Amino acid sequence: MVLITRAILSFDLNFYIPIARTTENMETAHARNAVLEKKFYFRKDPFPHRLPRQTASSSPSSSRSPSAPPSPCLLPVESEYELMTVADIINGSPSGEFPGLIPIVESYLNSINIDVETRCALANYLNLIRYRADGRLLTNAKWIREFVAKHPDYKQDSVVSEKICYDLVKAVEKITEKEGKGGSIGWEMLYTSLAKSEEPEGQ
């Protein structure tokens, strides 16, 4: 959240959409597996389109098609936003019309002085978000649902027994300890299980 906020301020980005669409997005987010199966309203082009005082031809942004004039009260017209998947919002649309929040954050990181160790740590966090958005990793909610559904005590009746809850808590404890390394429990939702740079066990 901090990184995208800094990117917005640095690049003067505009992600305004009507509050009614934001409310619809919140309602959609409650659906099961919404990350992969639902779409959300999002602004297509957040970049500013101001022409420099000297000449428009010298501006790097002049090659981009200008967005529609802003509507009153800073709310965008309907042509300025559309339904997107979470993968499109996070990683960018296949058409390239929307760059994606993570590429925007990466552009911001490229524009500031940051040490290699910090950049690598941030890359791991961004990859975790990236892979959960496109389905390569499970979200916490989906992993919990699958854990309960596969538990031998679950009777497919929507009742989560004390035994199931206890085993779930113990499983989360193991995830905290192992972090999915070596195919340990919970690897399906942790980036460390996919990272090529994962350290061998015992180090």
mmCIF file with all atom_site columns, C-alpha atoms in Angstrom:
data_model
loop_
_atom_site.group_PDB
_atom_site.id
_atom_site.type_symbol
_atom_site.label_atom_id
_atom_site.label_alt_id
_atom_site.label_comp_id
_atom_site.label_asym_id
_atom_site.label_entity_id
_atom_site.label_seq_id
_atom_site.pdbx_PDB_ins_code
_atom_site.Cartn_x
_atom_site.Cartn_y
_atom_site.Cartn_z
_atom_site.occupancy
_atom_site.B_iso_or_equiv
_atom_site.pdbx_formal_charge
_atom_site.auth_seq_id
_atom_site.auth_comp_id
_atom_site.auth_asym_id
_atom_site.auth_atom_id
_atom_site.pdbx_PDB_model_num
ATOM 1   C CA . MET A 1 1   ? 0.000   0.000   0.000   1.00 0.00 ? 1   MET A CA 1
ATOM 2   C CA . VAL A 1 2   ? 2.822   2.398   0.870   1.00 0.00 ? 2   VAL A CA 1
ATOM 3   C CA . LEU A 1 3   ? 4.623   1.730   -2.416  1.00 0.00 ? 3   LEU A CA 1
ATOM 4   C CA . ILE A 1 4   ? 1.579   2.274   -4.614  1.00 0.00 ? 4   ILE A CA 1
ATOM 5   C CA . THR A 1 5   ? 0.754   5.439   -2.657  1.00 0.00 ? 5   THR A CA 1
ATOM 6   C CA . ARG A 1 6   ? 4.245   6.785   -3.295  1.00 0.00 ? 6   ARG A CA 1
ATOM 7   C CA . ALA A 1 7   ? 3.991   5.840   -6.963  1.00 0.00 ? 7   ALA A CA 1
ATOM 8   C CA . ILE A 1 8   ? 0.666   7.683   -7.246  1.00 0.00 ? 8   ILE A CA 1
ATOM 9   C CA . LEU A 1 9   ? 2.150   10.799  -5.692  1.00 0.00 ? 9   LEU A CA 1
ATOM 10  C CA . SER A 1 10  ? 5.362   10.582  -7.711  1.00 0.00 ? 10  SER A CA 1
ATOM 11  C CA . PHE A 1 11  ? 3.690   10.031  -11.105 1.00 0.00 ? 11  PHE A CA 1
ATOM 12  C CA . ASP A 1 12  ? 0.578   12.104  -10.328 1.00 0.00 ? 12  ASP A CA 1
ATOM 13  C CA . LEU A 1 13  ? -1.700  9.182   -11.140 1.00 0.00 ? 13  LEU A CA 1
ATOM 14  C CA . ASN A 1 14  ? -5.480  9.342   -11.177 1.00 0.00 ? 14  ASN A CA 1
ATOM 15  C CA . PHE A 1 15  ? -7.436  6.250   -10.161 1.00 0.00 ? 15  PHE A CA 1
ATOM 16  C CA . TYR A 1 16  ? -10.777 7.998   -9.606  1.00 0.00 ? 16  TYR A CA 1
ATOM 17  C CA . ILE A 1 17  ? -13.917 6.057   -10.454 1.00 0.00 ? 17  ILE A CA 1
ATOM 18  C CA . PRO A 1 18  ? -17.485 6.824   -9.333  1.00 0.00 ? 18  PRO A CA 1
ATOM 19  C CA . ILE A 1 19  ? -18.175 5.849   -5.721  1.00 0.00 ? 19  ILE A CA 1
ATOM 20  C CA . ALA A 1 20  ? -21.086 3.704   -6.917  1.00 0.00 ? 20  ALA A CA 1
ATOM 21  C CA . ARG A 1 21  ? -18.642 1.564   -8.892  1.00 0.00 ? 21  ARG A CA 1
ATOM 22  C CA . THR A 1 22  ? -16.387 1.294   -5.854  1.00 0.00 ? 22  THR A CA 1
ATOM 23  C CA . THR A 1 23  ? -19.357 0.001   -3.860  1.00 0.00 ? 23  THR A CA 1
ATOM 24  C CA . GLU A 1 24  ? -20.052 -2.570  -6.578  1.00 0.00 ? 24  GLU A CA 1
ATOM 25  C CA . ASN A 1 25  ? -16.417 -3.651  -6.425  1.00 0.00 ? 25  ASN A CA 1
ATOM 26  C CA . MET A 1 26  ? -16.664 -4.169  -2.669  1.00 0.00 ? 26  MET A CA 1
ATOM 27  C CA . GLU A 1 27  ? -19.767 -6.324  -3.101  1.00 0.00 ? 27  GLU A CA 1
ATOM 28  C CA . THR A 1 28  ? -18.124 -8.349  -5.879  1.00 0.00 ? 28  THR A CA 1
ATOM 29  C CA . ALA A 1 29  ? -15.066 -8.968  -3.701  1.00 0.00 ? 29  ALA A CA 1
ATOM 30  C CA . HIS A 1 30  ? -17.189 -10.968 -1.247  1.00 0.00 ? 30  HIS A CA 1
ATOM 31  C CA . ALA A 1 31  ? -17.860 -13.683 -3.827  1.00 0.00 ? 31  ALA A CA 1
ATOM 32  C CA . ARG A 1 32  ? -16.003 -16.961 -3.452  1.00 0.00 ? 32  ARG A CA 1
ATOM 33  C CA . ASN A 1 33  ? -12.774 -17.041 -5.494  1.00 0.00 ? 33  ASN A CA 1
ATOM 34  C CA . ALA A 1 34  ? -13.407 -13.513 -6.727  1.00 0.00 ? 34  ALA A CA 1
ATOM 35  C CA . VAL A 1 35  ? -9.680  -13.073 -7.379  1.00 0.00 ? 35  VAL A CA 1
ATOM 36  C CA . LEU A 1 36  ? -9.822  -15.427 -10.345 1.00 0.00 ? 36  LEU A CA 1
ATOM 37  C CA . GLU A 1 37  ? -13.470 -15.509 -11.349 1.00 0.00 ? 37  GLU A CA 1
ATOM 38  C CA . LYS A 1 38  ? -14.795 -11.939 -11.002 1.00 0.00 ? 38  LYS A CA 1
ATOM 39  C CA . LYS A 1 39  ? -14.113 -8.590  -12.617 1.00 0.00 ? 39  LYS A CA 1
ATOM 40  C CA . PHE A 1 40  ? -13.872 -5.171  -10.993 1.00 0.00 ? 40  PHE A CA 1
ATOM 41  C CA . TYR A 1 41  ? -14.315 -1.634  -12.249 1.00 0.00 ? 41  TYR A CA 1
ATOM 42  C CA . PHE A 1 42  ? -10.979 0.115   -12.624 1.00 0.00 ? 42  PHE A CA 1
ATOM 43  C CA . ARG A 1 43  ? -9.657  3.170   -14.400 1.00 0.00 ? 43  ARG A CA 1
ATOM 44  C CA . LYS A 1 44  ? -8.066  2.302   -17.748 1.00 0.00 ? 44  LYS A CA 1
ATOM 45  C CA . ASP A 1 45  ? -5.487  5.080   -18.027 1.00 0.00 ? 45  ASP A CA 1
ATOM 46  C CA . PRO A 1 46  ? -4.308  6.648   -14.748 1.00 0.00 ? 46  PRO A CA 1
ATOM 47  C CA . PHE A 1 47  ? -1.541  8.759   -16.256 1.00 0.00 ? 47  PHE A CA 1
ATOM 48  C CA . PRO A 1 48  ? -1.801  12.569  -16.505 1.00 0.00 ? 48  PRO A CA 1
ATOM 49  C CA . HIS A 1 49  ? -2.074  14.124  -19.952 1.00 0.00 ? 49  HIS A CA 1
ATOM 50  C CA . ARG A 1 50  ? -0.837  17.667  -19.493 1.00 0.00 ? 50  ARG A CA 1
ATOM 51  C CA . LEU A 1 51  ? 0.822   19.376  -22.431 1.00 0.00 ? 51  LEU A CA 1
ATOM 52  C CA . PRO A 1 52  ? 4.074   21.245  -21.667 1.00 0.00 ? 52  PRO A CA 1
ATOM 53  C CA . ARG A 1 53  ? 4.091   25.011  -22.060 1.00 0.00 ? 53  ARG A CA 1
ATOM 54  C CA . GLN A 1 54  ? 6.664   24.963  -24.894 1.00 0.00 ? 54  GLN A CA 1
ATOM 55  C CA . THR A 1 55  ? 5.330   22.384  -27.348 1.00 0.00 ? 55  THR A CA 1
ATOM 56  C CA . ALA A 1 56  ? 3.278   19.228  -27.300 1.00 0.00 ? 56  ALA A CA 1
ATOM 57  C CA . SER A 1 57  ? 5.555   17.438  -29.789 1.00 0.00 ? 57  SER A CA 1
ATOM 58  C CA . SER A 1 58  ? 8.469   17.394  -27.338 1.00 0.00 ? 58  SER A CA 1
ATOM 59  C CA . SER A 1 59  ? 6.483   15.603  -24.638 1.00 0.00 ? 59  SER A CA 1
ATOM 60  C CA . PRO A 1 60  ? 6.975   11.841  -24.166 1.00 0.00 ? 60  PRO A CA 1
ATOM 61  C CA . SER A 1 61  ? 3.296   11.567  -23.357 1.00 0.00 ? 61  SER A CA 1
ATOM 62  C CA . SER A 1 62  ? 2.304   13.104  -26.683 1.00 0.00 ? 62  SER A CA 1
ATOM 63  C CA . SER A 1 63  ? 2.532   9.678   -28.305 1.00 0.00 ? 63  SER A CA 1
ATOM 64  C CA . ARG A 1 64  ? -0.224  8.418   -26.022 1.00 0.00 ? 64  ARG A CA 1
ATOM 65  C CA . SER A 1 65  ? -3.794  8.952   -27.062 1.00 0.00 ? 65  SER A CA 1
ATOM 66  C CA . PRO A 1 66  ? -5.282  11.732  -24.911 1.00 0.00 ? 66  PRO A CA 1
ATOM 67  C CA . SER A 1 67  ? -7.883  10.715  -22.389 1.00 0.00 ? 67  SER A CA 1
ATOM 68  C CA . ALA A 1 68  ? -11.355 12.166  -22.387 1.00 0.00 ? 68  ALA A CA 1
ATOM 69  C CA . PRO A 1 69  ? -11.737 15.505  -20.572 1.00 0.00 ? 69  PRO A CA 1
ATOM 70  C CA . PRO A 1 70  ? -12.480 15.028  -16.885 1.00 0.00 ? 70  PRO A CA 1
ATOM 71  C CA . SER A 1 71  ? -16.094 15.280  -15.918 1.00 0.00 ? 71  SER A CA 1
ATOM 72  C CA . PRO A 1 72  ? -17.324 17.644  -13.181 1.00 0.00 ? 72  PRO A CA 1
ATOM 73  C CA . CYS A 1 73  ? -16.241 17.026  -9.561  1.00 0.00 ? 73  CYS A CA 1
ATOM 74  C CA . LEU A 1 74  ? -13.165 15.107  -10.801 1.00 0.00 ? 74  LEU A CA 1
ATOM 75  C CA . LEU A 1 75  ? -15.213 12.004  -11.563 1.00 0.00 ? 75  LEU A CA 1
ATOM 76  C CA . PRO A 1 76  ? -14.274 10.181  -14.802 1.00 0.00 ? 76  PRO A CA 1
ATOM 77  C CA . VAL A 1 77  ? -16.740 9.605   -17.604 1.00 0.00 ? 77  VAL A CA 1
ATOM 78  C CA . GLU A 1 78  ? -17.783 6.004   -18.248 1.00 0.00 ? 78  GLU A CA 1
ATOM 79  C CA . SER A 1 79  ? -15.297 5.594   -21.091 1.00 0.00 ? 79  SER A CA 1
ATOM 80  C CA . GLU A 1 80  ? -12.411 6.072   -18.661 1.00 0.00 ? 80  GLU A CA 1
ATOM 81  C CA . TYR A 1 81  ? -12.990 2.892   -16.661 1.00 0.00 ? 81  TYR A CA 1
ATOM 82  C CA . GLU A 1 82  ? -13.949 -0.698  -17.406 1.00 0.00 ? 82  GLU A CA 1
ATOM 83  C CA . LEU A 1 83  ? -14.305 -4.131  -15.863 1.00 0.00 ? 83  LEU A CA 1
ATOM 84  C CA . MET A 1 84  ? -10.969 -5.874  -15.298 1.00 0.00 ? 84  MET A CA 1
ATOM 85  C CA . THR A 1 85  ? -9.824  -9.072  -13.664 1.00 0.00 ? 85  THR A CA 1
ATOM 86  C CA . VAL A 1 86  ? -7.610  -8.846  -10.595 1.00 0.00 ? 86  VAL A CA 1
ATOM 87  C CA . ALA A 1 87  ? -4.755  -10.188 -12.738 1.00 0.00 ? 87  ALA A CA 1
ATOM 88  C CA . ASP A 1 88  ? -5.270  -7.297  -15.189 1.00 0.00 ? 88  ASP A CA 1
ATOM 89  C CA . ILE A 1 89  ? -5.341  -4.748  -12.368 1.00 0.00 ? 89  ILE A CA 1
ATOM 90  C CA . ILE A 1 90  ? -2.253  -6.103  -10.627 1.00 0.00 ? 90  ILE A CA 1
ATOM 91  C CA . ASN A 1 91  ? -0.124  -7.302  -13.557 1.00 0.00 ? 91  ASN A CA 1
ATOM 92  C CA . GLY A 1 92  ? -1.477  -5.323  -16.508 1.00 0.00 ? 92  GLY A CA 1
ATOM 93  C CA . SER A 1 93  ? -4.032  -6.021  -19.223 1.00 0.00 ? 93  SER A CA 1
ATOM 94  C CA . PRO A 1 94  ? -3.091  -8.313  -22.162 1.00 0.00 ? 94  PRO A CA 1
ATOM 95  C CA . SER A 1 95  ? -3.797  -5.466  -24.576 1.00 0.00 ? 95  SER A CA 1
ATOM 96  C CA . GLY A 1 96  ? -1.322  -3.238  -22.770 1.00 0.00 ? 96  GLY A CA 1
ATOM 97  C CA . GLU A 1 97  ? -3.920  -0.517  -22.311 1.00 0.00 ? 97  GLU A CA 1
ATOM 98  C CA . PHE A 1 98  ? -3.566  -0.692  -18.537 1.00 0.00 ? 98  PHE A CA 1
ATOM 99  C CA . PRO A 1 99  ? 0.027   -1.207  -17.303 1.00 0.00 ? 99  PRO A CA 1
ATOM 100 C CA . GLY A 1 100 ? -0.781  -2.889  -13.982 1.00 0.00 ? 100 GLY A CA 1
ATOM 101 C CA . LEU A 1 101 ? -0.154  -1.754  -10.425 1.00 0.00 ? 101 LEU A CA 1
ATOM 102 C CA . ILE A 1 102 ? 2.965   -3.853  -9.908  1.00 0.00 ? 102 ILE A CA 1
ATOM 103 C CA . PRO A 1 103 ? 4.692   -2.585  -13.085 1.00 0.00 ? 103 PRO A CA 1
ATOM 104 C CA . ILE A 1 104 ? 3.839   0.954   -11.945 1.00 0.00 ? 104 ILE A CA 1
ATOM 105 C CA . VAL A 1 105 ? 5.419   0.268   -8.546  1.00 0.00 ? 105 VAL A CA 1
ATOM 106 C CA . GLU A 1 106 ? 8.467   -1.252  -10.255 1.00 0.00 ? 106 GLU A CA 1
ATOM 107 C CA . SER A 1 107 ? 8.811   1.859   -12.406 1.00 0.00 ? 107 SER A CA 1
ATOM 108 C CA . TYR A 1 108 ? 8.714   3.959   -9.256  1.00 0.00 ? 108 TYR A CA 1
ATOM 109 C CA . LEU A 1 109 ? 11.391  1.791   -7.618  1.00 0.00 ? 109 LEU A CA 1
ATOM 110 C CA . ASN A 1 110 ? 13.552  2.196   -10.729 1.00 0.00 ? 110 ASN A CA 1
ATOM 111 C CA . SER A 1 111 ? 13.304  5.964   -10.368 1.00 0.00 ? 111 SER A CA 1
ATOM 112 C CA . ILE A 1 112 ? 14.657  6.164   -6.806  1.00 0.00 ? 112 ILE A CA 1
ATOM 113 C CA . ASN A 1 113 ? 17.884  5.207   -5.082  1.00 0.00 ? 113 ASN A CA 1
ATOM 114 C CA . ILE A 1 114 ? 17.404  1.909   -3.297  1.00 0.00 ? 114 ILE A CA 1
ATOM 115 C CA . ASP A 1 115 ? 19.956  -0.679  -2.213  1.00 0.00 ? 115 ASP A CA 1
ATOM 116 C CA . VAL A 1 116 ? 20.042  -4.107  -3.836  1.00 0.00 ? 116 VAL A CA 1
ATOM 117 C CA . GLU A 1 117 ? 19.106  -6.031  -0.694  1.00 0.00 ? 117 GLU A CA 1
ATOM 118 C CA . THR A 1 118 ? 15.981  -3.952  -0.122  1.00 0.00 ? 118 THR A CA 1
ATOM 119 C CA . ARG A 1 119 ? 15.026  -4.171  -3.797  1.00 0.00 ? 119 ARG A CA 1
ATOM 120 C CA . CYS A 1 120 ? 15.318  -7.966  -3.763  1.00 0.00 ? 120 CYS A CA 1
ATOM 121 C CA . ALA A 1 121 ? 13.179  -8.178  -0.623  1.00 0.00 ? 121 ALA A CA 1
ATOM 122 C CA . LEU A 1 122 ? 10.533  -5.954  -2.203  1.00 0.00 ? 122 LEU A CA 1
ATOM 123 C CA . ALA A 1 123 ? 10.639  -8.062  -5.383  1.00 0.00 ? 123 ALA A CA 1
ATOM 124 C CA . ASN A 1 124 ? 9.698   -11.131 -3.334  1.00 0.00 ? 124 ASN A CA 1
ATOM 125 C CA . TYR A 1 125 ? 6.694   -9.339  -1.842  1.00 0.00 ? 125 TYR A CA 1
ATOM 126 C CA . LEU A 1 126 ? 5.599   -8.067  -5.255  1.00 0.00 ? 126 LEU A CA 1
ATOM 127 C CA . ASN A 1 127 ? 5.943   -11.527 -6.773  1.00 0.00 ? 127 ASN A CA 1
ATOM 128 C CA . LEU A 1 128 ? 3.779   -12.968 -4.011  1.00 0.00 ? 128 LEU A CA 1
ATOM 129 C CA . ILE A 1 129 ? 1.016   -10.510 -4.940  1.00 0.00 ? 129 ILE A CA 1
ATOM 130 C CA . ARG A 1 130 ? 1.595   -11.031 -8.664  1.00 0.00 ? 130 ARG A CA 1
ATOM 131 C CA . TYR A 1 131 ? 1.288   -14.813 -8.464  1.00 0.00 ? 131 TYR A CA 1
ATOM 132 C CA . ARG A 1 132 ? -1.747  -14.770 -6.204  1.00 0.00 ? 132 ARG A CA 1
ATOM 133 C CA . ALA A 1 133 ? -3.454  -12.418 -8.648  1.00 0.00 ? 133 ALA A CA 1
ATOM 134 C CA . ASP A 1 134 ? -2.895  -14.686 -11.656 1.00 0.00 ? 134 ASP A CA 1
ATOM 135 C CA . GLY A 1 135 ? -3.618  -17.946 -9.817  1.00 0.00 ? 135 GLY A CA 1
ATOM 136 C CA . ARG A 1 136 ? -0.118  -19.422 -9.691  1.00 0.00 ? 136 ARG A CA 1
ATOM 137 C CA . LEU A 1 137 ? -0.376  -19.232 -5.905  1.00 0.00 ? 137 LEU A CA 1
ATOM 138 C CA . LEU A 1 138 ? -3.464  -19.741 -3.749  1.00 0.00 ? 138 LEU A CA 1
ATOM 139 C CA . THR A 1 139 ? -4.923  -16.920 -1.706  1.00 0.00 ? 139 THR A CA 1
ATOM 140 C CA . ASN A 1 140 ? -5.173  -17.460 2.053   1.00 0.00 ? 140 ASN A CA 1
ATOM 141 C CA . ALA A 1 141 ? -8.950  -17.827 1.776   1.00 0.00 ? 141 ALA A CA 1
ATOM 142 C CA . LYS A 1 142 ? -8.780  -20.484 -0.918  1.00 0.00 ? 142 LYS A CA 1
ATOM 143 C CA . TRP A 1 143 ? -6.102  -22.435 0.945   1.00 0.00 ? 143 TRP A CA 1
ATOM 144 C CA . ILE A 1 144 ? -8.228  -22.440 4.119   1.00 0.00 ? 144 ILE A CA 1
ATOM 145 C CA . ARG A 1 145 ? -11.324 -23.585 2.188   1.00 0.00 ? 145 ARG A CA 1
ATOM 146 C CA . GLU A 1 146 ? -9.374  -26.430 0.624   1.00 0.00 ? 146 GLU A CA 1
ATOM 147 C CA . PHE A 1 147 ? -7.838  -27.407 3.969   1.00 0.00 ? 147 PHE A CA 1
ATOM 148 C CA . VAL A 1 148 ? -11.281 -27.661 5.561   1.00 0.00 ? 148 VAL A CA 1
ATOM 149 C CA . ALA A 1 149 ? -12.839 -29.429 2.572   1.00 0.00 ? 149 ALA A CA 1
ATOM 150 C CA . LYS A 1 150 ? -10.111 -32.095 2.563   1.00 0.00 ? 150 LYS A CA 1
ATOM 151 C CA . HIS A 1 151 ? -10.095 -32.621 6.331   1.00 0.00 ? 151 HIS A CA 1
ATOM 152 C CA . PRO A 1 152 ? -11.208 -36.180 7.241   1.00 0.00 ? 152 PRO A CA 1
ATOM 153 C CA . ASP A 1 153 ? -13.630 -34.843 9.881   1.00 0.00 ? 153 ASP A CA 1
ATOM 154 C CA . TYR A 1 154 ? -15.430 -32.492 7.489   1.00 0.00 ? 154 TYR A CA 1
ATOM 155 C CA . LYS A 1 155 ? -18.796 -33.886 6.447   1.00 0.00 ? 155 LYS A CA 1
ATOM 156 C CA . GLN A 1 156 ? -19.618 -31.444 3.622   1.00 0.00 ? 156 GLN A CA 1
ATOM 157 C CA . ASP A 1 157 ? -22.252 -29.827 5.860   1.00 0.00 ? 157 ASP A CA 1
ATOM 158 C CA . SER A 1 158 ? -20.639 -26.394 6.334   1.00 0.00 ? 158 SER A CA 1
ATOM 159 C CA . VAL A 1 159 ? -19.890 -27.256 9.961   1.00 0.00 ? 159 VAL A CA 1
ATOM 160 C CA . VAL A 1 160 ? -16.285 -26.587 10.994  1.00 0.00 ? 160 VAL A CA 1
ATOM 161 C CA . SER A 1 161 ? -15.719 -28.671 14.091  1.00 0.00 ? 161 SER A CA 1
ATOM 162 C CA . GLU A 1 162 ? -13.393 -27.960 16.991  1.00 0.00 ? 162 GLU A CA 1
ATOM 163 C CA . LYS A 1 163 ? -11.029 -30.643 15.695  1.00 0.00 ? 163 LYS A CA 1
ATOM 164 C CA . ILE A 1 164 ? -10.835 -29.020 12.264  1.00 0.00 ? 164 ILE A CA 1
ATOM 165 C CA . CYS A 1 165 ? -10.194 -25.601 13.817  1.00 0.00 ? 165 CYS A CA 1
ATOM 166 C CA . TYR A 1 166 ? -7.438  -27.038 16.002  1.00 0.00 ? 166 TYR A CA 1
ATOM 167 C CA . ASP A 1 167 ? -5.738  -28.742 13.058  1.00 0.00 ? 167 ASP A CA 1
ATOM 168 C CA . LEU A 1 168 ? -6.009  -25.561 11.020  1.00 0.00 ? 168 LEU A CA 1
ATOM 169 C CA . VAL A 1 169 ? -4.285  -23.521 13.731  1.00 0.00 ? 169 VAL A CA 1
ATOM 170 C CA . LYS A 1 170 ? -1.512  -26.125 14.015  1.00 0.00 ? 170 LYS A CA 1
ATOM 171 C CA . ALA A 1 171 ? -1.099  -26.070 10.239  1.00 0.00 ? 171 ALA A CA 1
ATOM 172 C CA . VAL A 1 172 ? -0.726  -22.282 10.282  1.00 0.00 ? 172 VAL A CA 1
ATOM 173 C CA . GLU A 1 173 ? 1.939   -22.637 12.969  1.00 0.00 ? 173 GLU A CA 1
ATOM 174 C CA . LYS A 1 174 ? 3.892   -24.989 10.711  1.00 0.00 ? 174 LYS A CA 1
ATOM 175 C CA . ILE A 1 175 ? 3.514   -22.590 7.787   1.00 0.00 ? 175 ILE A CA 1
ATOM 176 C CA . THR A 1 176 ? 5.013   -19.828 9.926   1.00 0.00 ? 176 THR A CA 1
ATOM 177 C CA . GLU A 1 177 ? 7.968   -22.061 10.766  1.00 0.00 ? 177 GLU A CA 1
ATOM 178 C CA . LYS A 1 178 ? 8.649   -23.635 7.348   1.00 0.00 ? 178 LYS A CA 1
ATOM 179 C CA . GLU A 1 179 ? 7.355   -20.873 5.032   1.00 0.00 ? 179 GLU A CA 1
ATOM 180 C CA . GLY A 1 180 ? 6.478   -23.447 2.387   1.00 0.00 ? 180 GLY A CA 1
ATOM 181 C CA . LYS A 1 181 ? 10.090  -24.455 1.801   1.00 0.00 ? 181 LYS A CA 1
ATOM 182 C CA . GLY A 1 182 ? 10.795  -27.910 0.481   1.00 0.00 ? 182 GLY A CA 1
ATOM 183 C CA . GLY A 1 183 ? 7.145   -28.506 -0.329  1.00 0.00 ? 183 GLY A CA 1
ATOM 184 C CA . SER A 1 184 ? 6.079   -28.191 3.315   1.00 0.00 ? 184 SER A CA 1
ATOM 185 C CA . ILE A 1 185 ? 2.482   -27.458 4.235   1.00 0.00 ? 185 ILE A CA 1
ATOM 186 C CA . GLY A 1 186 ? 1.121   -24.249 2.745   1.00 0.00 ? 186 GLY A CA 1
ATOM 187 C CA . TRP A 1 187 ? 3.582   -24.099 -0.128  1.00 0.00 ? 187 TRP A CA 1
ATOM 188 C CA . GLU A 1 188 ? 0.686   -23.564 -2.545  1.00 0.00 ? 188 GLU A CA 1
ATOM 189 C CA . MET A 1 189 ? 0.229   -19.973 -1.344  1.00 0.00 ? 189 MET A CA 1
ATOM 190 C CA . LEU A 1 190 ? 3.821   -18.881 -0.643  1.00 0.00 ? 190 LEU A CA 1
ATOM 191 C CA . TYR A 1 191 ? 6.277   -17.372 -3.121  1.00 0.00 ? 191 TYR A CA 1
ATOM 192 C CA . THR A 1 192 ? 9.230   -19.133 -1.482  1.00 0.00 ? 192 THR A CA 1
ATOM 193 C CA . SER A 1 193 ? 7.949   -22.359 -3.002  1.00 0.00 ? 193 SER A CA 1
ATOM 194 C CA . LEU A 1 194 ? 8.377   -20.926 -6.521  1.00 0.00 ? 194 LEU A CA 1
ATOM 195 C CA . ALA A 1 195 ? 11.466  -18.772 -6.105  1.00 0.00 ? 195 ALA A CA 1
ATOM 196 C CA . LYS A 1 196 ? 14.478  -20.097 -7.987  1.00 0.00 ? 196 LYS A CA 1
ATOM 197 C CA . SER A 1 197 ? 16.750  -18.502 -5.437  1.00 0.00 ? 197 SER A CA 1
ATOM 198 C CA . GLU A 1 198 ? 15.326  -20.541 -2.559  1.00 0.00 ? 198 GLU A CA 1
ATOM 199 C CA . GLU A 1 199 ? 18.055  -21.622 -0.177  1.00 0.00 ? 199 GLU A CA 1
ATOM 200 C CA . PRO A 1 200 ? 18.610  -25.377 0.375   1.00 0.00 ? 200 PRO A CA 1
ATOM 201 C CA . GLU A 1 201 ? 17.126  -26.777 3.545   1.00 0.00 ? 201 GLU A CA 1
ATOM 202 C CA . GLY A 1 202 ? 19.401  -26.540 6.557   1.00 0.00 ? 202 GLY A CA 1
ATOM 203 C CA . GLN A 1 203 ? 20.785  -23.113 5.681   1.00 0.00 ? 203 GLN A CA 1
#
